[in-house]
Amino acid sequence: MTIFNSVFTWFMKKRIHQIELFMKYPNEVQEEWFEQLISGAEQTEWGKLYQYKSIGRLEQFKERVPIQNYDTLKPYIERMLKGEQNVLWHSGIRWFAKSSGTTSDRSKFIPVSEESLEECHFKGGKDMLTLYFNERPDARIFTGKSLTLGGSNQVNQLHPDASFGDLSAVIMKNLPLWAEFYRTPHLDIALIENFEEKIEKMAYATKDVNVTSISGVPTWNLLLFKRILEITGKKNLLEVWPNLELYFHGAVNFTPYRDQFKKLIPNNEMYYLETYNASEGFFGIQDSFDSGDMLLMLDYGIFYEFLPLENIGEDNPKTLTLDEVALDKNYALIISTNAGLWRYMIGDTIRFTSLSPFRIQITGRTKHFINAFGEELIIDNAERALAEACSQTGAIIRDYTAAPVYFNGDECGAHEWIIEFEQKPAEFDRFVDLLDETLRRINSDYDAKRFKDMALRRPLVRRAPEGTFFNWLKEKGKLGGQNKVPRLANNREYIDSILKMMELVG
């Protein structure tokens, strides 16, 4: 253990220096990666199609290669799933991260190259530890095990050499030996496909292990924690794992879950570190305990472009590079990667909270918003308003979704919310008023539509019985992994489905 800590300390100091370099010279680092990516893909089918060999400037790249999404790259990826190589990227692609992102029935298969595993996902994992130890030099997480609640893995039958699974499963199947040594539970349990069976077996397998750190999606981790407390009869997780000190979280906004975690882990020294690790790449890591944003990682084999939210949907919209972005504006994230994703719009929106160094916050999804009446409500607005309403009324939210209520005769529109509370608000009507008032304060478009109830009336908030969202996801076959409830939708597809389930149960 002492030898390992010494080796890691040496690595950490070296890596911190490299991180400081890209913080100091962000544009130069990104330019260098752009050149490497273009050069690496010159002889691929994609590179020949768009004549990468003659691309010398970024503007040429933007002019030749249209912005892509999964549907436009899908024909190429389907061929790669069958074993074709040198299509989008020059090295062999044998792994695919299966991603749904939302409850959509259609799965995406994101190519994962050896380079993206090593230079992006694994590098991000090591950097999480590096930045944590940099903040907390006396950390002792290597005295115990790291509990990882991930997805499931299965072999792709289209081609015997190609495998796919949730990103967490792909990573676990390829972990270096030293990392596997510090992880719990065994892969036989961690990769069980049936989520309820996995939770049960994980609970029994880890309740007596010296767990010092945890990683995973908060929603699913909470289910595991509560099951462990049921089995052990303990009051909180520190009675089960007294040396627990760190939780890596991502995929969803942590704010609605923070109070639940504080109750389960009553330790003011507990460290919560946010990461931005998607199937398409590892993008950001929280580098300061006091901040609610993440350092944009610039040397992971990813070249970034940023599309202003108001320009989405335009023909050939102008994208920005790091030296052109502004603070507190919403941008759709567009990436070109060392796994062959070219000018790929991943569907997330971010905003910059700092330009030196570049730090970001995730603000939502390009398809997850409500704009039925011109109110342009995004997930970031919703999360902030709910946090304020919870803070003022003592409520804790387990899950939620919202959608528009359309005009009906003389009745104006509204937003309908379904909220499953872990702890109900002391005053429900005050909770609804605070939600509405905060949205009006932080979103001028929403406020304008609420003026005298002309376009929008007071929100309709429905309290969902315990287990509603879990059962809905289960019915959809979307338990576990990175599956999550769509927070906002501009139509009533999801909310009507949930309401129907509530009626049947009620």
Short mmCIF file of C-alpha atoms in Angstrom, two decimals:
data_model
loop_
_atom_site.label_atom_id
_atom_site.label_comp_id
_atom_site.label_asym_id
_atom_site.label_seq_id
_atom_site.Cartn_x
_atom_site.Cartn_y
_atom_site.Cartn_z
CA MET A 1 0.00 0.00 0.00
CA THR A 2 2.83 2.39 0.93
CA ILE A 3 4.63 1.64 -2.35
CA PHE A 4 1.45 2.22 -4.33
CA ASN A 5 0.79 5.53 -2.58
CA SER A 6 4.36 6.64 -3.37
CA VAL A 7 3.97 5.73 -7.03
CA PHE A 8 0.60 7.46 -7.25
CA THR A 9 1.95 10.58 -5.53
CA TRP A 10 4.70 10.76 -8.15
CA PHE A 11 2.17 10.31 -10.96
CA MET A 12 -0.16 12.89 -9.43
CA LYS A 13 2.52 15.58 -9.25
CA LYS A 14 3.49 14.94 -12.87
CA ARG A 15 -0.13 14.99 -14.03
CA ILE A 16 -1.02 18.15 -12.10
CA HIS A 17 1.76 19.89 -14.02
CA GLN A 18 0.23 18.70 -17.33
CA ILE A 19 -3.22 19.88 -16.26
CA GLU A 20 -1.79 23.27 -15.35
CA LEU A 21 -0.27 23.46 -18.83
CA PHE A 22 -3.57 22.99 -20.66
CA MET A 23 -5.20 25.42 -18.23
CA LYS A 24 -2.55 27.99 -19.18
CA TYR A 25 -2.45 27.23 -22.92
CA PRO A 26 -5.97 25.95 -23.74
CA ASN A 27 -6.18 27.10 -27.35
CA GLU A 28 -2.76 25.73 -28.26
CA VAL A 29 -3.62 22.33 -26.74
CA GLN A 30 -6.91 22.19 -28.64
CA GLU A 31 -5.24 23.19 -31.93
CA GLU A 32 -2.69 20.43 -31.45
CA TRP A 33 -5.41 17.84 -30.88
CA PHE A 34 -7.34 19.07 -33.92
CA GLU A 35 -4.29 18.48 -36.09
CA GLN A 36 -3.66 15.04 -34.58
CA LEU A 37 -7.26 13.94 -35.11
CA ILE A 38 -7.38 15.09 -38.74
CA SER A 39 -4.00 13.49 -39.48
CA GLY A 40 -5.01 10.23 -37.78
CA ALA A 41 -8.15 9.86 -39.87
CA GLU A 42 -6.77 10.85 -43.30
CA GLN A 43 -6.82 7.30 -44.67
CA THR A 44 -10.18 6.28 -43.22
CA GLU A 45 -13.27 6.08 -45.40
CA TRP A 46 -14.64 9.19 -43.68
CA GLY A 47 -11.34 11.04 -44.02
CA LYS A 48 -11.19 10.33 -47.74
CA LEU A 49 -14.83 11.34 -48.21
CA TYR A 50 -14.15 14.76 -46.74
CA GLN A 51 -10.58 15.03 -48.04
CA TYR A 52 -8.93 15.33 -44.63
CA LYS A 53 -5.50 15.21 -46.26
CA SER A 54 -5.97 18.69 -47.69
CA ILE A 55 -7.47 20.22 -44.54
CA GLY A 56 -5.01 22.75 -43.16
CA ARG A 57 -7.28 25.08 -41.25
CA LEU A 58 -10.23 24.66 -38.90
CA GLU A 59 -12.46 26.72 -41.18
CA GLN A 60 -11.94 24.18 -43.98
CA PHE A 61 -13.01 21.41 -41.60
CA LYS A 62 -16.17 23.32 -40.67
CA GLU A 63 -16.98 24.08 -44.31
CA ARG A 64 -16.55 20.47 -45.48
CA VAL A 65 -17.94 18.42 -42.60
CA PRO A 66 -21.56 19.06 -41.58
CA ILE A 67 -22.57 18.87 -37.92
CA GLN A 68 -23.48 15.26 -37.16
CA ASN A 69 -25.83 13.42 -34.83
CA TYR A 70 -26.34 9.73 -34.18
CA ASP A 71 -28.76 9.28 -37.05
CA THR A 72 -26.31 10.70 -39.60
CA LEU A 73 -23.44 8.50 -38.33
CA LYS A 74 -25.61 5.43 -37.77
CA PRO A 75 -25.00 3.82 -41.21
CA TYR A 76 -21.24 3.94 -40.60
CA ILE A 77 -21.56 2.64 -37.04
CA GLU A 78 -23.80 -0.24 -38.14
CA ARG A 79 -21.08 -1.38 -40.54
CA MET A 80 -18.52 -1.15 -37.74
CA LEU A 81 -20.78 -3.27 -35.54
CA LYS A 82 -20.52 -5.97 -38.23
CA GLY A 83 -16.74 -5.85 -38.11
CA GLU A 84 -15.74 -3.33 -40.79
CA GLN A 85 -12.71 -1.27 -39.79
CA ASN A 86 -11.05 1.97 -40.91
CA VAL A 87 -14.47 3.52 -41.42
CA LEU A 88 -14.56 6.50 -39.02
CA TRP A 89 -11.27 5.90 -37.21
CA HIS A 90 -7.98 4.29 -38.23
CA SER A 91 -7.46 1.88 -35.32
CA GLY A 92 -9.59 -1.16 -34.56
CA ILE A 93 -13.00 -0.57 -32.98
CA ARG A 94 -14.05 -3.62 -30.98
CA TRP A 95 -16.07 -2.03 -28.20
CA PHE A 96 -19.28 -0.02 -28.33
CA ALA A 97 -20.88 1.88 -25.46
CA LYS A 98 -24.62 1.27 -25.51
CA SER A 99 -26.35 4.51 -24.64
CA SER A 100 -29.95 5.55 -24.45
CA GLY A 101 -29.44 8.70 -22.42
CA THR A 102 -33.18 8.99 -21.92
CA THR A 103 -36.05 6.51 -21.92
CA SER A 104 -36.12 6.43 -25.72
CA ASP A 105 -36.67 2.94 -27.06
CA ARG A 106 -33.84 3.37 -29.54
CA SER A 107 -30.36 2.49 -28.28
CA LYS A 108 -27.23 4.15 -29.53
CA PHE A 109 -23.96 2.27 -30.02
CA ILE A 110 -21.08 4.68 -29.55
CA PRO A 111 -17.72 3.43 -30.89
CA VAL A 112 -14.95 3.15 -28.27
CA SER A 113 -11.41 2.89 -29.64
CA GLU A 114 -8.31 1.81 -27.75
CA GLU A 115 -7.20 5.44 -27.85
CA SER A 116 -10.46 6.73 -26.38
CA LEU A 117 -10.32 4.13 -23.62
CA GLU A 118 -6.73 4.95 -22.68
CA GLU A 119 -6.45 8.66 -23.49
CA CYS A 120 -9.95 9.69 -22.50
CA HIS A 121 -11.97 7.43 -20.19
CA PHE A 122 -9.11 5.84 -18.22
CA LYS A 123 -7.21 9.12 -18.15
CA GLY A 124 -10.33 10.80 -16.78
CA GLY A 125 -10.60 8.16 -14.08
CA LYS A 126 -7.00 8.74 -13.01
CA ASP A 127 -7.48 12.50 -13.14
CA MET A 128 -10.47 12.25 -10.79
CA LEU A 129 -8.12 10.75 -8.21
CA THR A 130 -5.36 13.20 -9.06
CA LEU A 131 -7.58 16.24 -8.54
CA TYR A 132 -9.07 14.73 -5.39
CA PHE A 133 -5.65 14.07 -3.84
CA ASN A 134 -4.54 17.53 -4.90
CA GLU A 135 -7.41 18.96 -2.87
CA ARG A 136 -7.01 16.42 -0.04
CA PRO A 137 -3.39 15.27 0.35
CA ASP A 138 -4.28 13.22 3.45
CA ALA A 139 -6.92 11.14 1.59
CA ARG A 140 -6.99 7.44 2.47
CA ILE A 141 -9.21 5.95 -0.20
CA PHE A 142 -6.52 3.41 -1.18
CA THR A 143 -6.80 1.81 2.27
CA GLY A 144 -10.08 0.27 1.11
CA LYS A 145 -12.22 -0.51 -1.92
CA SER A 146 -14.12 1.59 -4.43
CA LEU A 147 -17.73 0.53 -4.95
CA THR A 148 -18.95 0.99 -8.51
CA LEU A 149 -22.58 0.56 -9.46
CA GLY A 150 -22.55 0.41 -13.24
CA GLY A 151 -24.44 -1.12 -16.11
CA SER A 152 -24.52 -4.52 -17.76
CA ASN A 153 -22.39 -5.95 -20.52
CA GLN A 154 -23.29 -8.37 -23.29
CA VAL A 155 -21.64 -9.69 -26.43
CA ASN A 156 -22.85 -8.18 -29.67
CA GLN A 157 -24.05 -11.03 -31.85
CA LEU A 158 -23.63 -9.12 -35.12
CA HIS A 159 -19.89 -9.83 -35.08
CA PRO A 160 -17.98 -12.17 -32.73
CA ASP A 161 -15.14 -9.70 -32.13
CA ALA A 162 -17.39 -6.76 -31.25
CA SER A 163 -18.80 -6.30 -27.73
CA PHE A 164 -21.10 -3.71 -26.28
CA GLY A 165 -22.49 -2.63 -22.96
CA ASP A 166 -23.15 0.42 -20.85
CA LEU A 167 -20.08 2.64 -20.71
CA SER A 168 -19.42 1.67 -17.09
CA ALA A 169 -19.44 -2.00 -18.10
CA VAL A 170 -17.09 -1.41 -21.03
CA ILE A 171 -14.70 0.38 -18.68
CA MET A 172 -14.90 -2.32 -16.01
CA LYS A 173 -14.21 -5.07 -18.55
CA ASN A 174 -11.05 -3.28 -19.65
CA LEU A 175 -9.70 -1.95 -16.34
CA PRO A 176 -6.00 -2.40 -15.62
CA LEU A 177 -5.20 -4.91 -12.87
CA TRP A 178 -4.31 -2.28 -10.27
CA ALA A 179 -7.67 -0.56 -10.69
CA GLU A 180 -9.59 -3.84 -10.61
CA PHE A 181 -7.82 -4.72 -7.34
CA TYR A 182 -9.33 -1.64 -5.64
CA ARG A 183 -12.84 -2.13 -7.00
CA THR A 184 -15.82 -3.97 -5.49
CA PRO A 185 -17.89 -6.09 -6.03
CA HIS A 186 -16.55 -8.81 -8.34
CA LEU A 187 -17.38 -8.41 -12.04
CA ASP A 188 -19.69 -11.44 -11.91
CA ILE A 189 -22.00 -9.34 -9.75
CA ALA A 190 -21.19 -5.86 -11.10
CA LEU A 191 -22.23 -6.84 -14.63
CA ILE A 192 -25.48 -8.66 -13.84
CA GLU A 193 -28.04 -7.48 -16.36
CA ASN A 194 -31.14 -7.80 -14.16
CA PHE A 195 -30.96 -4.61 -12.13
CA GLU A 196 -33.02 -5.77 -9.14
CA GLU A 197 -30.98 -8.95 -8.85
CA LYS A 198 -27.79 -6.88 -9.13
CA ILE A 199 -28.85 -4.54 -6.30
CA GLU A 200 -29.64 -7.49 -4.04
CA LYS A 201 -26.36 -9.31 -4.70
CA MET A 202 -24.31 -6.11 -4.51
CA ALA A 203 -25.83 -5.28 -1.14
CA TYR A 204 -24.83 -8.62 0.37
CA ALA A 205 -21.43 -8.64 -1.36
CA THR A 206 -20.34 -5.19 -0.18
CA LYS A 207 -21.93 -4.74 3.25
CA ASP A 208 -18.87 -6.18 5.02
CA VAL A 209 -16.24 -4.68 2.70
CA ASN A 210 -14.12 -1.68 3.73
CA VAL A 211 -15.59 0.72 1.17
CA THR A 212 -13.81 4.08 1.10
CA SER A 213 -15.21 5.55 -2.13
CA ILE A 214 -18.30 5.14 -4.30
CA SER A 215 -19.10 6.04 -7.89
CA GLY A 216 -22.29 5.90 -9.90
CA VAL A 217 -25.55 7.61 -10.78
CA PRO A 218 -27.19 9.02 -7.60
CA THR A 219 -30.64 7.62 -8.37
CA TRP A 220 -29.45 4.02 -8.49
CA ASN A 221 -26.90 4.37 -5.69
CA LEU A 222 -29.66 5.47 -3.31
CA LEU A 223 -31.56 2.26 -3.99
CA LEU A 224 -28.46 0.21 -3.17
CA PHE A 225 -27.75 2.20 0.00
CA LYS A 226 -31.26 1.78 1.33
CA ARG A 227 -31.19 -1.94 0.66
CA ILE A 228 -27.89 -2.28 2.53
CA LEU A 229 -29.35 -0.42 5.52
CA GLU A 230 -32.40 -2.71 5.46
CA ILE A 231 -30.18 -5.81 5.47
CA THR A 232 -27.76 -4.61 8.13
CA GLY A 233 -30.24 -2.78 10.35
CA LYS A 234 -27.84 0.18 10.52
CA LYS A 235 -29.03 3.78 10.69
CA ASN A 236 -26.63 5.26 8.16
CA LEU A 237 -23.84 4.26 5.78
CA LEU A 238 -21.04 5.31 8.13
CA GLU A 239 -22.11 2.51 10.47
CA VAL A 240 -21.63 0.13 7.54
CA TRP A 241 -18.55 1.76 5.99
CA PRO A 242 -16.86 3.90 8.67
CA ASN A 243 -13.97 4.86 6.35
CA LEU A 244 -16.16 6.16 3.53
CA GLU A 245 -14.82 9.54 2.37
CA LEU A 246 -15.58 10.14 -1.32
CA TYR A 247 -18.44 9.92 -3.79
CA PHE A 248 -17.89 10.41 -7.54
CA HIS A 249 -21.17 11.34 -9.19
CA GLY A 250 -22.38 12.36 -12.63
CA ALA A 251 -25.05 11.83 -15.31
CA VAL A 252 -27.70 13.85 -13.42
CA ASN A 253 -27.72 17.06 -11.40
CA PHE A 254 -26.72 16.20 -7.84
CA THR A 255 -28.59 19.08 -6.17
CA PRO A 256 -31.93 17.24 -5.72
CA TYR A 257 -30.10 14.31 -4.11
CA ARG A 258 -27.68 16.17 -1.83
CA ASP A 259 -29.92 16.22 1.25
CA GLN A 260 -30.68 12.51 0.91
CA PHE A 261 -26.96 11.73 0.77
CA LYS A 262 -26.27 13.92 3.80
CA LYS A 263 -28.84 11.95 5.78
CA LEU A 264 -27.38 8.63 4.69
CA ILE A 265 -23.77 9.82 5.18
CA PRO A 266 -23.82 12.21 8.18
CA ASN A 267 -20.24 13.41 7.88
CA ASN A 268 -19.33 16.99 7.03
CA GLU A 269 -15.95 15.76 5.76
CA MET A 270 -17.56 13.58 3.09
CA TYR A 271 -16.31 14.76 -0.33
CA TYR A 272 -18.63 14.86 -3.35
CA LEU A 273 -16.84 15.17 -6.68
CA GLU A 274 -18.79 15.73 -9.89
CA THR A 275 -17.67 14.31 -13.22
CA TYR A 276 -18.91 14.63 -16.78
CA ASN A 277 -18.27 11.23 -18.32
CA ALA A 278 -20.60 10.35 -21.20
CA SER A 279 -20.52 7.43 -23.61
CA GLU A 280 -19.05 9.79 -26.20
CA GLY A 281 -16.20 10.98 -23.99
CA PHE A 282 -14.95 12.21 -20.64
CA PHE A 283 -15.36 15.98 -20.65
CA GLY A 284 -15.13 17.52 -17.20
CA ILE A 285 -14.07 17.03 -13.56
CA GLN A 286 -14.80 19.16 -10.52
CA ASP A 287 -11.39 20.43 -9.44
CA SER A 288 -12.36 22.41 -6.37
CA PHE A 289 -14.42 21.37 -3.37
CA ASP A 290 -15.98 24.82 -3.08
CA SER A 291 -17.17 25.17 -6.68
CA GLY A 292 -20.24 23.80 -8.39
CA ASP A 293 -18.59 23.60 -11.80
CA MET A 294 -16.13 21.36 -13.62
CA LEU A 295 -12.80 21.91 -15.29
CA LEU A 296 -13.11 21.25 -19.03
CA MET A 297 -10.49 18.58 -19.78
CA LEU A 298 -8.67 19.62 -22.94
CA ASP A 299 -6.07 16.89 -23.55
CA TYR A 300 -8.27 13.78 -23.83
CA GLY A 301 -8.24 13.33 -27.61
CA ILE A 302 -11.31 15.53 -28.05
CA PHE A 303 -11.65 18.72 -30.09
CA TYR A 304 -14.49 20.95 -28.93
CA GLU A 305 -16.87 23.26 -30.73
CA PHE A 306 -19.74 25.17 -29.15
CA LEU A 307 -23.03 26.01 -30.85
CA PRO A 308 -25.08 28.87 -29.33
CA LEU A 309 -28.44 27.48 -28.27
CA GLU A 310 -30.37 30.03 -30.33
CA ASN A 311 -28.66 28.79 -33.52
CA ILE A 312 -29.68 25.14 -33.19
CA GLY A 313 -31.80 24.14 -36.16
CA GLU A 314 -30.21 26.58 -38.59
CA ASP A 315 -28.64 25.35 -41.82
CA ASN A 316 -24.84 25.29 -41.43
CA PRO A 317 -24.83 27.15 -38.11
CA LYS A 318 -21.65 28.90 -37.00
CA THR A 319 -19.90 27.14 -34.14
CA LEU A 320 -17.43 28.72 -31.75
CA THR A 321 -14.06 27.60 -30.40
CA LEU A 322 -12.76 28.17 -26.90
CA ASP A 323 -11.34 31.59 -27.70
CA GLU A 324 -14.79 32.78 -28.88
CA VAL A 325 -17.14 31.62 -26.11
CA ALA A 326 -18.66 33.89 -23.46
CA LEU A 327 -19.66 33.44 -19.86
CA ASP A 328 -23.16 32.35 -18.84
CA LYS A 329 -24.43 31.60 -22.34
CA ASN A 330 -25.92 28.23 -23.22
CA TYR A 331 -24.10 26.20 -25.86
CA ALA A 332 -24.72 22.81 -27.42
CA LEU A 333 -21.58 20.71 -27.11
CA ILE A 334 -20.06 19.45 -30.39
CA ILE A 335 -17.09 17.10 -30.37
CA SER A 336 -14.61 15.40 -32.70
CA THR A 337 -12.88 12.47 -31.01
CA ASN A 338 -10.22 9.79 -31.22
CA ALA A 339 -12.98 7.22 -31.60
CA GLY A 340 -14.25 8.64 -34.90
CA LEU A 341 -17.08 10.92 -33.84
CA TRP A 342 -16.83 13.94 -36.15
CA ARG A 343 -18.50 17.25 -35.34
CA TYR A 344 -20.91 15.19 -33.26
CA MET A 345 -23.64 17.01 -31.33
CA ILE A 346 -24.00 14.89 -28.21
CA GLY A 347 -27.26 16.50 -27.08
CA ASP A 348 -26.03 18.23 -23.93
CA THR A 349 -26.02 21.95 -23.30
CA ILE A 350 -23.40 23.65 -21.13
CA ARG A 351 -22.45 27.11 -19.97
CA PHE A 352 -19.07 28.50 -19.06
CA THR A 353 -18.65 29.71 -15.50
CA SER A 354 -14.99 30.65 -16.00
CA LEU A 355 -12.85 31.39 -19.05
CA SER A 356 -9.48 31.20 -17.31
CA PRO A 357 -9.34 28.31 -16.79
CA PHE A 358 -12.31 26.99 -18.74
CA ARG A 359 -14.91 25.64 -16.33
CA ILE A 360 -18.40 24.52 -17.23
CA GLN A 361 -21.76 23.47 -15.86
CA ILE A 362 -24.21 21.17 -17.61
CA THR A 363 -27.45 23.08 -18.16
CA GLY A 364 -29.61 20.50 -19.92
CA ARG A 365 -30.27 18.63 -23.11
CA THR A 366 -30.88 20.06 -26.57
CA LYS A 367 -34.09 18.02 -26.73
CA HIS A 368 -35.12 18.34 -23.06
CA PHE A 369 -36.78 21.69 -22.55
CA ILE A 370 -40.24 23.22 -22.52
CA ASN A 371 -40.90 25.90 -25.09
CA ALA A 372 -44.57 25.37 -25.91
CA PHE A 373 -45.38 29.03 -25.29
CA GLY A 374 -42.04 30.74 -25.93
CA GLU A 375 -40.92 30.34 -22.30
CA GLU A 376 -37.65 28.52 -23.15
CA LEU A 377 -37.48 26.61 -19.87
CA ILE A 378 -34.32 24.49 -19.62
CA ILE A 379 -33.27 21.89 -17.06
CA ASP A 380 -30.94 24.28 -15.28
CA ASN A 381 -33.91 26.60 -14.61
CA ALA A 382 -35.96 23.72 -13.27
CA GLU A 383 -33.20 22.41 -10.99
CA ARG A 384 -32.54 25.84 -9.50
CA ALA A 385 -36.22 26.53 -8.88
CA LEU A 386 -36.81 23.13 -7.30
CA ALA A 387 -33.74 23.55 -5.09
CA GLU A 388 -35.07 26.88 -3.84
CA ALA A 389 -38.56 25.47 -3.18
CA CYS A 390 -37.07 22.50 -1.31
CA SER A 391 -34.76 24.71 0.72
CA GLN A 392 -37.61 26.94 1.88
CA THR A 393 -40.09 24.14 2.69
CA GLY A 394 -37.86 21.32 3.94
CA ALA A 395 -38.74 19.07 0.99
CA ILE A 396 -36.47 16.45 -0.57
CA ILE A 397 -37.15 15.31 -4.14
CA ARG A 398 -36.55 11.77 -5.30
CA ASP A 399 -37.50 12.27 -8.96
CA TYR A 400 -39.56 14.52 -11.20
CA THR A 401 -40.65 15.32 -14.75
CA ALA A 402 -42.53 18.22 -16.33
CA ALA A 403 -44.34 18.96 -19.59
CA PRO A 404 -46.69 21.56 -21.07
CA VAL A 405 -50.45 21.70 -20.64
CA TYR A 406 -51.79 23.12 -23.87
CA PHE A 407 -54.46 25.78 -24.33
CA ASN A 408 -57.95 24.40 -23.89
CA GLY A 409 -60.82 26.65 -24.88
CA ASP A 410 -60.62 29.79 -22.75
CA GLU A 411 -58.10 28.22 -20.39
CA CYS A 412 -54.49 29.25 -20.91
CA GLY A 413 -51.53 26.89 -20.83
CA ALA A 414 -49.44 25.68 -17.90
CA HIS A 415 -46.58 23.46 -16.91
CA GLU A 416 -47.54 20.18 -15.31
CA TRP A 417 -45.05 18.63 -12.88
CA ILE A 418 -45.03 15.14 -11.42
CA ILE A 419 -42.80 15.03 -8.34
CA GLU A 420 -41.96 12.03 -6.19
CA PHE A 421 -40.88 13.31 -2.79
CA GLU A 422 -38.46 11.59 -0.47
CA GLN A 423 -39.63 14.12 2.12
CA LYS A 424 -42.79 16.09 1.48
CA PRO A 425 -42.79 19.90 1.82
CA ALA A 426 -44.14 21.32 5.05
CA GLU A 427 -46.48 23.52 3.01
CA PHE A 428 -47.30 22.14 -0.40
CA ASP A 429 -48.95 25.29 -1.80
CA ARG A 430 -45.96 27.35 -0.69
CA PHE A 431 -43.68 24.86 -2.45
CA VAL A 432 -45.61 25.38 -5.71
CA ASP A 433 -45.54 29.17 -5.29
CA LEU A 434 -41.79 29.16 -4.63
CA LEU A 435 -41.21 26.99 -7.69
CA ASP A 436 -43.21 29.44 -9.81
CA GLU A 437 -41.68 32.56 -8.27
CA THR A 438 -38.12 31.32 -8.70
CA LEU A 439 -38.73 30.38 -12.34
CA ARG A 440 -40.11 33.88 -12.93
CA ARG A 441 -37.03 35.43 -11.31
CA ILE A 442 -34.41 33.45 -13.24
CA ASN A 443 -36.16 33.13 -16.63
CA SER A 444 -37.47 36.37 -18.12
CA ASP A 445 -39.27 34.54 -20.96
CA TYR A 446 -41.18 32.42 -18.46
CA ASP A 447 -41.97 35.53 -16.42
CA ALA A 448 -43.33 37.33 -19.50
CA LYS A 449 -45.64 34.41 -20.31
CA ARG A 450 -46.85 34.28 -16.69
CA PHE A 451 -47.84 37.99 -16.72
CA LYS A 452 -51.47 38.10 -15.57
CA ASP A 453 -51.79 34.41 -16.53
CA MET A 454 -52.07 35.49 -20.16
CA ALA A 455 -50.16 32.53 -21.64
CA LEU A 456 -49.14 30.49 -18.60
CA ARG A 457 -50.97 30.00 -15.34
CA ARG A 458 -49.60 28.74 -12.02
CA PRO A 459 -47.85 25.35 -12.36
CA LEU A 460 -49.85 22.19 -11.80
CA VAL A 461 -47.83 19.99 -9.44
CA ARG A 462 -48.86 16.40 -8.82
CA ARG A 463 -47.40 14.30 -6.01
CA ALA A 464 -46.43 10.84 -7.20
CA PRO A 465 -46.70 7.82 -4.87
CA GLU A 466 -43.44 6.23 -3.73
CA GLY A 467 -41.86 4.04 -6.42
CA THR A 468 -43.70 5.66 -9.35
CA PHE A 469 -40.63 6.55 -11.41
CA PHE A 470 -38.82 3.32 -10.55
CA ASN A 471 -41.79 1.27 -11.71
CA TRP A 472 -42.18 3.37 -14.84
CA LEU A 473 -38.52 2.86 -15.80
CA LYS A 474 -38.87 -0.84 -14.98
CA GLU A 475 -41.88 -1.11 -17.29
CA LYS A 476 -39.77 0.50 -20.03
CA GLY A 477 -36.89 -1.94 -19.38
CA LYS A 478 -34.67 1.00 -18.41
CA LEU A 479 -33.53 0.22 -14.88
CA GLY A 480 -29.94 0.95 -13.88
CA GLY A 481 -26.92 2.11 -15.82
CA GLN A 482 -27.15 5.66 -17.13
CA ASN A 483 -30.90 5.47 -17.75
CA LYS A 484 -32.75 8.34 -16.17
CA VAL A 485 -36.14 10.00 -16.12
CA PRO A 486 -36.47 12.79 -18.72
CA ARG A 487 -36.73 15.93 -16.61
CA LEU A 488 -38.41 18.18 -19.17
CA ALA A 489 -40.22 17.43 -22.40
CA ASN A 490 -41.80 19.74 -24.94
CA ASN A 491 -44.63 17.25 -25.48
CA ARG A 492 -46.76 15.05 -23.23
CA GLU A 493 -45.46 11.64 -24.28
CA TYR A 494 -43.68 10.83 -21.01
CA ILE A 495 -45.95 12.62 -18.57
CA ASP A 496 -49.15 11.08 -19.95
CA SER A 497 -47.57 7.63 -19.70
CA ILE A 498 -46.66 8.24 -16.05
CA LEU A 499 -50.06 9.71 -15.24
CA LYS A 500 -51.73 6.65 -16.75
CA MET A 501 -49.60 4.41 -14.54
CA MET A 502 -50.52 6.49 -11.48
CA GLU A 503 -54.22 6.17 -12.33
CA LEU A 504 -53.94 2.40 -12.69
CA VAL A 505 -52.14 2.07 -9.37
CA GLY A 506 -54.34 4.61 -7.60
#
